[in-house]
Coordinates of C-alpha atoms and ligand atoms in Angstrom, one line a residue:
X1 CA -13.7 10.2 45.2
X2 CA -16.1 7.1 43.9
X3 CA -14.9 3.9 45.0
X4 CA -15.7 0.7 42.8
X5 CA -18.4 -0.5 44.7
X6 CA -19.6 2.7 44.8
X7 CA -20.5 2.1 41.3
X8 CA -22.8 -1.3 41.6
X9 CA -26.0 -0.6 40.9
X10 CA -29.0 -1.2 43.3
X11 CA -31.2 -3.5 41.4
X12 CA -33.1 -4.2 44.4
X13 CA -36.8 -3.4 43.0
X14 CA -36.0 -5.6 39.7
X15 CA -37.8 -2.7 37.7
X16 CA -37.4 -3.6 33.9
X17 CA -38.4 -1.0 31.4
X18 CA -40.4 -0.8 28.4
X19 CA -38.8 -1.2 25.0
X20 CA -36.8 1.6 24.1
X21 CA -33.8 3.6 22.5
X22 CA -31.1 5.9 24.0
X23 CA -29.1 7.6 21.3
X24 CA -25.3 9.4 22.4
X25 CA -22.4 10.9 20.4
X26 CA -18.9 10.8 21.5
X27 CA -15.3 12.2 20.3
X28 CA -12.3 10.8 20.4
X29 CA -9.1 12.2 22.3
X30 CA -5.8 12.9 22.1
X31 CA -3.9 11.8 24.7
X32 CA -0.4 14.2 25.7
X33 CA 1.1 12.1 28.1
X34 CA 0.5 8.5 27.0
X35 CA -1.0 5.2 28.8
X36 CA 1.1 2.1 27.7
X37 CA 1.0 -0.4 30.3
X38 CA -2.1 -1.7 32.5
X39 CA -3.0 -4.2 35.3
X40 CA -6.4 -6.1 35.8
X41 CA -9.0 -4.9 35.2
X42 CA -7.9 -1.7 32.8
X43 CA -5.9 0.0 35.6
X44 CA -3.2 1.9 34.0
X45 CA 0.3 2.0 35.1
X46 CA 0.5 5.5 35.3
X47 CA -1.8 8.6 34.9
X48 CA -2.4 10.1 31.4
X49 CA -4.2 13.5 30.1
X50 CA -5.6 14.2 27.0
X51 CA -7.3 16.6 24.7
X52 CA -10.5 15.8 23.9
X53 CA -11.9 16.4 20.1
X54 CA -14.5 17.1 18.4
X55 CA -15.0 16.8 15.1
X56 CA -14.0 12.8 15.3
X57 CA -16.5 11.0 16.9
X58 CA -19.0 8.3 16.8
X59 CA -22.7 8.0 17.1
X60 CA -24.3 5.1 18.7
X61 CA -27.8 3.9 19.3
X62 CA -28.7 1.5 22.2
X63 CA -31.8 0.2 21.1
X64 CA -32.9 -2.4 24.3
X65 CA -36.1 -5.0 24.4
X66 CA -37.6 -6.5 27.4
X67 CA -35.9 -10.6 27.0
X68 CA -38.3 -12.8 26.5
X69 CA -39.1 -14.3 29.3
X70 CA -38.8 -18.2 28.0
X71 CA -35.3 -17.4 26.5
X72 CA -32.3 -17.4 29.0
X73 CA -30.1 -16.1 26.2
X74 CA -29.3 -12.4 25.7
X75 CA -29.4 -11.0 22.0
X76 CA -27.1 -8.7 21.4
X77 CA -26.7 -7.4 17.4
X78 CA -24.2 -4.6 16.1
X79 CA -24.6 -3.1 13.2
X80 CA -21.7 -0.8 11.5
X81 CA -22.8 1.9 9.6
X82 CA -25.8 0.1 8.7
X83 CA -24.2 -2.9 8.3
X84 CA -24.6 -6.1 10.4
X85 CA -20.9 -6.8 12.1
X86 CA -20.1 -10.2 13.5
X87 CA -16.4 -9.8 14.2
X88 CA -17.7 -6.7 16.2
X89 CA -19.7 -8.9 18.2
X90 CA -17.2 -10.8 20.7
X91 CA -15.5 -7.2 22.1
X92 CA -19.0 -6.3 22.9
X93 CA -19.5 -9.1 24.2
X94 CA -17.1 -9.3 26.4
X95 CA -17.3 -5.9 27.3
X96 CA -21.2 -6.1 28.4
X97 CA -19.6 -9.2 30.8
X98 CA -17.3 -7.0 32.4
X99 CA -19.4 -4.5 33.3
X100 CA -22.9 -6.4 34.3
X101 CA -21.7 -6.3 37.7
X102 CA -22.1 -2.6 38.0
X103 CA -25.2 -2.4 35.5
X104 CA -27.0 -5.3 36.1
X105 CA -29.8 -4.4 34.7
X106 CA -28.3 -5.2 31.1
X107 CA -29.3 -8.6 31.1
X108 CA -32.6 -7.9 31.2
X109 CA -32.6 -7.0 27.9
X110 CA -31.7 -7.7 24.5
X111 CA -29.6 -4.9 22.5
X112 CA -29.3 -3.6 19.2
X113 CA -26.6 -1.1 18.9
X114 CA -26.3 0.5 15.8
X115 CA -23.2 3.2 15.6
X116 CA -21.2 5.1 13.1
X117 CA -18.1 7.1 12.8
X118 CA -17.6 10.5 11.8
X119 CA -14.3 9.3 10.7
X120 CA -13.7 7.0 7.6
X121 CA -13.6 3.4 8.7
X122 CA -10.0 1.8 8.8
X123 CA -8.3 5.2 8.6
X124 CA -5.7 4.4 11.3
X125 CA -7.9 6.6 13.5
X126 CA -8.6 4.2 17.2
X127 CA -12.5 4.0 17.3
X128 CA -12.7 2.5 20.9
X129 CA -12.2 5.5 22.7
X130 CA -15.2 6.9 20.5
X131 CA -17.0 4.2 20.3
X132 CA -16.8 2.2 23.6
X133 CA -17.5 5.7 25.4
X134 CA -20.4 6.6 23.3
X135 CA -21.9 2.6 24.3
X136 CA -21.0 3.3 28.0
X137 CA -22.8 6.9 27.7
X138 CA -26.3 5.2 26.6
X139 CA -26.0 2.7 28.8
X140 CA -26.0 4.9 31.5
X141 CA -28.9 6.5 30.2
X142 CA -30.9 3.1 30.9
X143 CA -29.6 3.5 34.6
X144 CA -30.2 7.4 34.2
X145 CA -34.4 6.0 33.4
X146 CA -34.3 3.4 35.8
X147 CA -33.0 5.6 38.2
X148 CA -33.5 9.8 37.9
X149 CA -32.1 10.8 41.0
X150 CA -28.6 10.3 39.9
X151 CA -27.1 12.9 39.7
X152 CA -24.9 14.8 37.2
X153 CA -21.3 13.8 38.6
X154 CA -22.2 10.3 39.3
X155 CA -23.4 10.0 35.9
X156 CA -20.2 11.1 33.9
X157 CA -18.0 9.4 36.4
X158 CA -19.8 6.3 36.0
X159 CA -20.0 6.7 32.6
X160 CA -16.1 7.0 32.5
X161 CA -15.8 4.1 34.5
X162 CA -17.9 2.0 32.2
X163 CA -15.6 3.2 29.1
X164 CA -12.5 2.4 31.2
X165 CA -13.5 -0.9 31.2
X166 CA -14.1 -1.5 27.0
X167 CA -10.8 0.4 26.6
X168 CA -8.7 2.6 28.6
X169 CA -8.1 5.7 26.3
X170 CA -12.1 5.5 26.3
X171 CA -12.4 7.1 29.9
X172 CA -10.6 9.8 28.7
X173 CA -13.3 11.0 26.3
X174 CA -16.5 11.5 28.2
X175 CA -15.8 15.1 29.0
X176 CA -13.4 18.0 28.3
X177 CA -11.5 19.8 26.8
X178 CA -8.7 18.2 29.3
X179 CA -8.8 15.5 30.8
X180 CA -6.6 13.3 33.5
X181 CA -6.8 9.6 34.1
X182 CA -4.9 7.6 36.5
X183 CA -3.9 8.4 40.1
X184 CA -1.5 11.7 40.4
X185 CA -0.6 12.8 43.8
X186 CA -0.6 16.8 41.9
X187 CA -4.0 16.5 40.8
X188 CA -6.7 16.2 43.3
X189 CA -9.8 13.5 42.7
X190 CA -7.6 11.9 40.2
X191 CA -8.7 8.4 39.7
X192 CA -7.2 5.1 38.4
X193 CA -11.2 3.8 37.6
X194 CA -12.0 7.3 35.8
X195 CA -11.2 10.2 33.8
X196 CA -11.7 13.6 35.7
X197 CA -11.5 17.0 34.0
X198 CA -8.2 18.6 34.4
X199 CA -9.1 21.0 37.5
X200 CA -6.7 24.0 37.0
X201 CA -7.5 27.1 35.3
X202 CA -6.0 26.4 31.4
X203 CA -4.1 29.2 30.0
X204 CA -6.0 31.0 27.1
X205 CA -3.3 29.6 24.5
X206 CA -4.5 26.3 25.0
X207 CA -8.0 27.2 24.3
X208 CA -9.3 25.8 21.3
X209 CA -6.2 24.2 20.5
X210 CA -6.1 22.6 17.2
X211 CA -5.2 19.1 16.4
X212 CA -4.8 18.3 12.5
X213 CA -4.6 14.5 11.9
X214 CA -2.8 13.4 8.6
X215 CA -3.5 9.8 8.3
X216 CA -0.3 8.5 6.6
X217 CA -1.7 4.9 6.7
X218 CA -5.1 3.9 7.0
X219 CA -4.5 -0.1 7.0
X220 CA -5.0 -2.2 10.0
X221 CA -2.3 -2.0 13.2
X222 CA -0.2 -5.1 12.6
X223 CA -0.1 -4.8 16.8
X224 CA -3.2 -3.8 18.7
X225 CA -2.9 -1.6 21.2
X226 CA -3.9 -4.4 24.1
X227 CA -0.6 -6.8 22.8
X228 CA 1.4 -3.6 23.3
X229 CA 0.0 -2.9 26.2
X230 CA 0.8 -6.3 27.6
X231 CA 4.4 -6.1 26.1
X232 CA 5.1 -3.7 28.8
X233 CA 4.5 -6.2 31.6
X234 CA 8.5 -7.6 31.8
X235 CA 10.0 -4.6 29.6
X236 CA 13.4 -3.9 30.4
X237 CA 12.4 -0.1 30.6
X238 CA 8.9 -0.1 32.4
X239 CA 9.7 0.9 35.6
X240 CA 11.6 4.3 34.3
X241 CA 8.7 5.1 31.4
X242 CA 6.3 4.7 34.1
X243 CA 7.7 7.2 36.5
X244 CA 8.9 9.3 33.4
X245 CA 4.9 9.5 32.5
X246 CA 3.6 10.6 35.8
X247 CA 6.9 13.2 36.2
X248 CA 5.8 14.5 32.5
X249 CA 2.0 15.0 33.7
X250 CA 3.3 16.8 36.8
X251 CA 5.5 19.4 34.3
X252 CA 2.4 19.5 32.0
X253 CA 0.2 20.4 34.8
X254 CA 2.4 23.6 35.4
X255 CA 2.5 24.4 31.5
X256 CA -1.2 24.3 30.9
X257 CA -1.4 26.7 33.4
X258 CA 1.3 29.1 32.8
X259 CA 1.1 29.1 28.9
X260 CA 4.6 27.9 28.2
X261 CA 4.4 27.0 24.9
X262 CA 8.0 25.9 24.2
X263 CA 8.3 23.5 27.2
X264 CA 4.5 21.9 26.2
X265 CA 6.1 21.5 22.6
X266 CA 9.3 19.6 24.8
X267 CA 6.8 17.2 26.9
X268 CA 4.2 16.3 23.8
X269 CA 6.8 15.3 21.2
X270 CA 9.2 13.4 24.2
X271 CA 5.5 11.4 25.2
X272 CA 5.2 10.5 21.5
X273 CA 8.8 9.5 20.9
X274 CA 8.8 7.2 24.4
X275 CA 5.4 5.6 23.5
X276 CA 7.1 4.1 20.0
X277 CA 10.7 3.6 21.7
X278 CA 8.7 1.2 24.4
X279 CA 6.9 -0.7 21.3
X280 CA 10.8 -0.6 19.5
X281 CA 12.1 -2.4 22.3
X282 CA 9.5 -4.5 23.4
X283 CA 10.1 -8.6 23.3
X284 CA 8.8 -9.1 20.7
X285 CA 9.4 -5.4 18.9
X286 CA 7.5 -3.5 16.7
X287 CA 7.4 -0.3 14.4
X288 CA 4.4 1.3 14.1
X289 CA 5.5 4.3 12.4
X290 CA 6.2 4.7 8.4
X291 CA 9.0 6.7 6.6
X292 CA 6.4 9.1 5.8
X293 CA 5.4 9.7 9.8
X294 CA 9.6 10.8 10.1
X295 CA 9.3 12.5 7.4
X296 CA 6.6 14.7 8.3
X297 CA 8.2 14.6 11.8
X298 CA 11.7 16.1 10.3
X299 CA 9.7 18.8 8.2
X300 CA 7.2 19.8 11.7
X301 CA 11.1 20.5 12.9
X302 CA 12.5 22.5 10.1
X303 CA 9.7 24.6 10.0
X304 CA 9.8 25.5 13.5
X305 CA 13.0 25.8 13.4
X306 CA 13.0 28.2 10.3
X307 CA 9.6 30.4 11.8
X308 CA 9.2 30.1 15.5
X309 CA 5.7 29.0 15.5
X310 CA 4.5 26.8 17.9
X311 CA 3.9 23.9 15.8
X312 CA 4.1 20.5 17.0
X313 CA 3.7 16.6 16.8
X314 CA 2.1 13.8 18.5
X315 CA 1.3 10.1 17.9
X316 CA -0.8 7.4 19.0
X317 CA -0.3 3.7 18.6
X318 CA -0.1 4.0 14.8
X319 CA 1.7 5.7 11.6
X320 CA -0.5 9.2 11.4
X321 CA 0.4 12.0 13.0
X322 CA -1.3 14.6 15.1
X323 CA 0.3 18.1 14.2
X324 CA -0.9 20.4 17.3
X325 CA -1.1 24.1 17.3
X326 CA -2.6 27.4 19.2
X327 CA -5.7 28.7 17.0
X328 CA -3.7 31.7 17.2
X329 CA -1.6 30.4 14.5
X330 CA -4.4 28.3 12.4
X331 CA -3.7 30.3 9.3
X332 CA 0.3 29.4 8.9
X333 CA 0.0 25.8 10.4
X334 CA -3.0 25.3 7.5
X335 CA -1.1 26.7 4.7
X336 CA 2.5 25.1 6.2
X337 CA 0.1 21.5 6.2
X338 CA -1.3 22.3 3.2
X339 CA 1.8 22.7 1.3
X340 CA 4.2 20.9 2.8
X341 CA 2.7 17.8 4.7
X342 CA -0.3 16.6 3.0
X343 CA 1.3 15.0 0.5
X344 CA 3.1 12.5 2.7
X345 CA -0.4 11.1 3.8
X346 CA -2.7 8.3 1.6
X347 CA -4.7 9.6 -0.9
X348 CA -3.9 13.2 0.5
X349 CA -6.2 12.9 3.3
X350 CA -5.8 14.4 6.4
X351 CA -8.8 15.5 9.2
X352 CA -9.0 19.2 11.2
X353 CA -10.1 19.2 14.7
X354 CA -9.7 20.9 17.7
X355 CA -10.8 20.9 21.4
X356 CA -14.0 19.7 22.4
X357 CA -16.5 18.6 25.5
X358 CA -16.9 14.7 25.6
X359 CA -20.4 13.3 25.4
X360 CA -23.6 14.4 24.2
X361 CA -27.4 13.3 24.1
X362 CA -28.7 13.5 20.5
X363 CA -32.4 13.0 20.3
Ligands
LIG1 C1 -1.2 4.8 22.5 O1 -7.0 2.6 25.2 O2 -6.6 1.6 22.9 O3 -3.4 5.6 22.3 O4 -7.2 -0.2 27.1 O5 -6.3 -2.0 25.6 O6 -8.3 -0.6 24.8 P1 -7.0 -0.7 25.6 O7 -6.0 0.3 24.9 P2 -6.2 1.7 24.3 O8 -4.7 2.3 24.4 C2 -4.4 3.6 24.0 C3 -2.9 3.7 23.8 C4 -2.5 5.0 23.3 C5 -2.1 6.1 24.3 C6 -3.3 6.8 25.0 O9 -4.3 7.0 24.4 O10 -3.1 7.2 26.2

């Protein structure tokens, strides 16, 4: 298991390249048992696993120019979906400062990074597990040029580790289709500096899992997810939702591998339910959800209740819901969405996806 310091970079024969441009695509995930609550710098407060999509994702180019050698200054521009982004600028920032000790070959350079969603922008969907995952991917490709003999493992790993420290959820997405992050004493190489794919054989009902999103509300969190995460340092209720987290990985570890269905439905929706119950009673508190997220909630229930099928909910730290299913059952879950759900979400829009791999080159 990689230590932090096994991730500083060895600089030592201040080779700068060329011009150049590294271009990476990454997904967003899912996460079953949630991370709410973190120590410096981005360690959670307990371990987390997650799905990993697919067909949400962003695209990101790194485009990086020998500094000139007069100017101390580093340039660093993003550009949104072709558009020049200011306010994206200082998370960057920051997030190139936090890391320069471990890739600090950055500052040789100035940076363009030009990235887009697959996703529409401001649809409640978190685009820093996507995004800051697809940034820590290319920038590991500068390291990858400088430095060929890394290999494989070192370069995901790393890569996670980089994500980790733009957002959390982030280190979650560079590989899949399961992933753990955090330390768990039940799941060897586990890591609290990087996600590691879930090492058990999955059970085939799991495979290709499907995860339909119905974005309910596509307006801006009134609470980012780093103020909640904060709010949980002094909560009344940390200390039990922290052990309740890493007890509900441990069960989940057993259920992805046996195929119990009814008991995964039992964790998933109780992770969901305690991730809003610790922003409800949180000093100050906050709702997240809508009426229409309990509505849809209620009807996910009734319908299970009424067919048997192995349909289920989960949320992150907004109003839209994830409705999860076996593929196995794609063709009632669709029409059941279809007919019943869809209306409950803004301008009827909702996104399919399912189970994917993490990162990937695009040239
Ligand atoms: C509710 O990863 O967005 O989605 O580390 O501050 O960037 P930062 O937070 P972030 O938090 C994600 C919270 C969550 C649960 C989860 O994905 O595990």
């Amino acid at each position: 298991m990689s230590r932090e310091k096994d991730f500083v970079f060895n600089n030592s024969d201040k080779r700068i390249l060329d011009n150049g441009n590294i271009t990476g695509k990454s997904p967003s995930n899912i996460a079953l048992v949630k991370y709410w609550g973190k120590s410096e710098p981005q360690i959670p407060k307990n371990a987390s696993i997650s799905f990993t999509l697919s067909n949400c994702f962003t695209i990101t180019t790194l485009e990086y120019s020998k500094k000139g050698t007069l100017s101390k200054r580093q340039n660093i521009n993003v550009i949104f979906e072709g558009e020049e982004k200011e306010e994206f600028k200082p998370k960057i920032e920051k997030f190139i400062e936090r890391i320069t000790n471990y890739v600090p070959f950055i500052s040789d350079y100035d940076l363009v990074i030009r990235t887009e969603n697959s996703f529409p922008h401001s649809s409640g969907i978190a685009s820093s597990a996507s995004g800051m995952s697809a940034l820590a991917f290319c920038i590991m490709g500068i390291e990858k040029k400088l430095d060929p003999s890394i290999d494989q493992d070192y370069f995901l790993n790393k890569a996670s580790f980089l994500s980790r420290l733009g957002s959390g959820s982030a280190a979650r997405s560079i590989e899949g289709p399961i992933v753990v992050w955090g330390k768990h004493p039940k799941i060897e190489n586990s890591s609290d500096l990087y996600g590691t794919i879930f090492p058990f054989k999955i059970h085939p009902v799991f495979e290709n899992f499907q995860d339909t999103i119905l974005l309910v509300d596509q307006g801006e969190k009134q609470i980012s997810s780093t103020v909640g995460h904060n709010l949980m340092l002094g909560h009344p209720y940390a200390k039990s939702r922290f052990k309740q987290a890493n007890q509900n990985l441990e069960r989940l570890t057993e259920v992805l591998q046996s195929g119990d269905i009814k008991e995964f439905i039992q964790i998933v929706e109780s992770e969901a339910l305690a991730l809003h119950a610790m922003m409800m009673t949180s000093d100050p508190y906050f709702i997240l959800m809508k009426p229409n997220t309990l509505k849809i909630i209620n009807k996910i229930w009734d319908f299970r209740k009424k067919t048997d099928l192995n349909i289920c909910f989960t949320l992150d730290a907004g109003a839209n819901v994830h409705v999860l299913f076996p593929k196995g059952e794609k063709g009632e879950a669709e029409t059941f969405i279809r007919n019943e759900l869809v209306s409950y979400c803004q301008n009827n829009k909702y996104i399919c996806d399912n189970l994917g791999e993490g990162v990937e080159n695009v040239i």
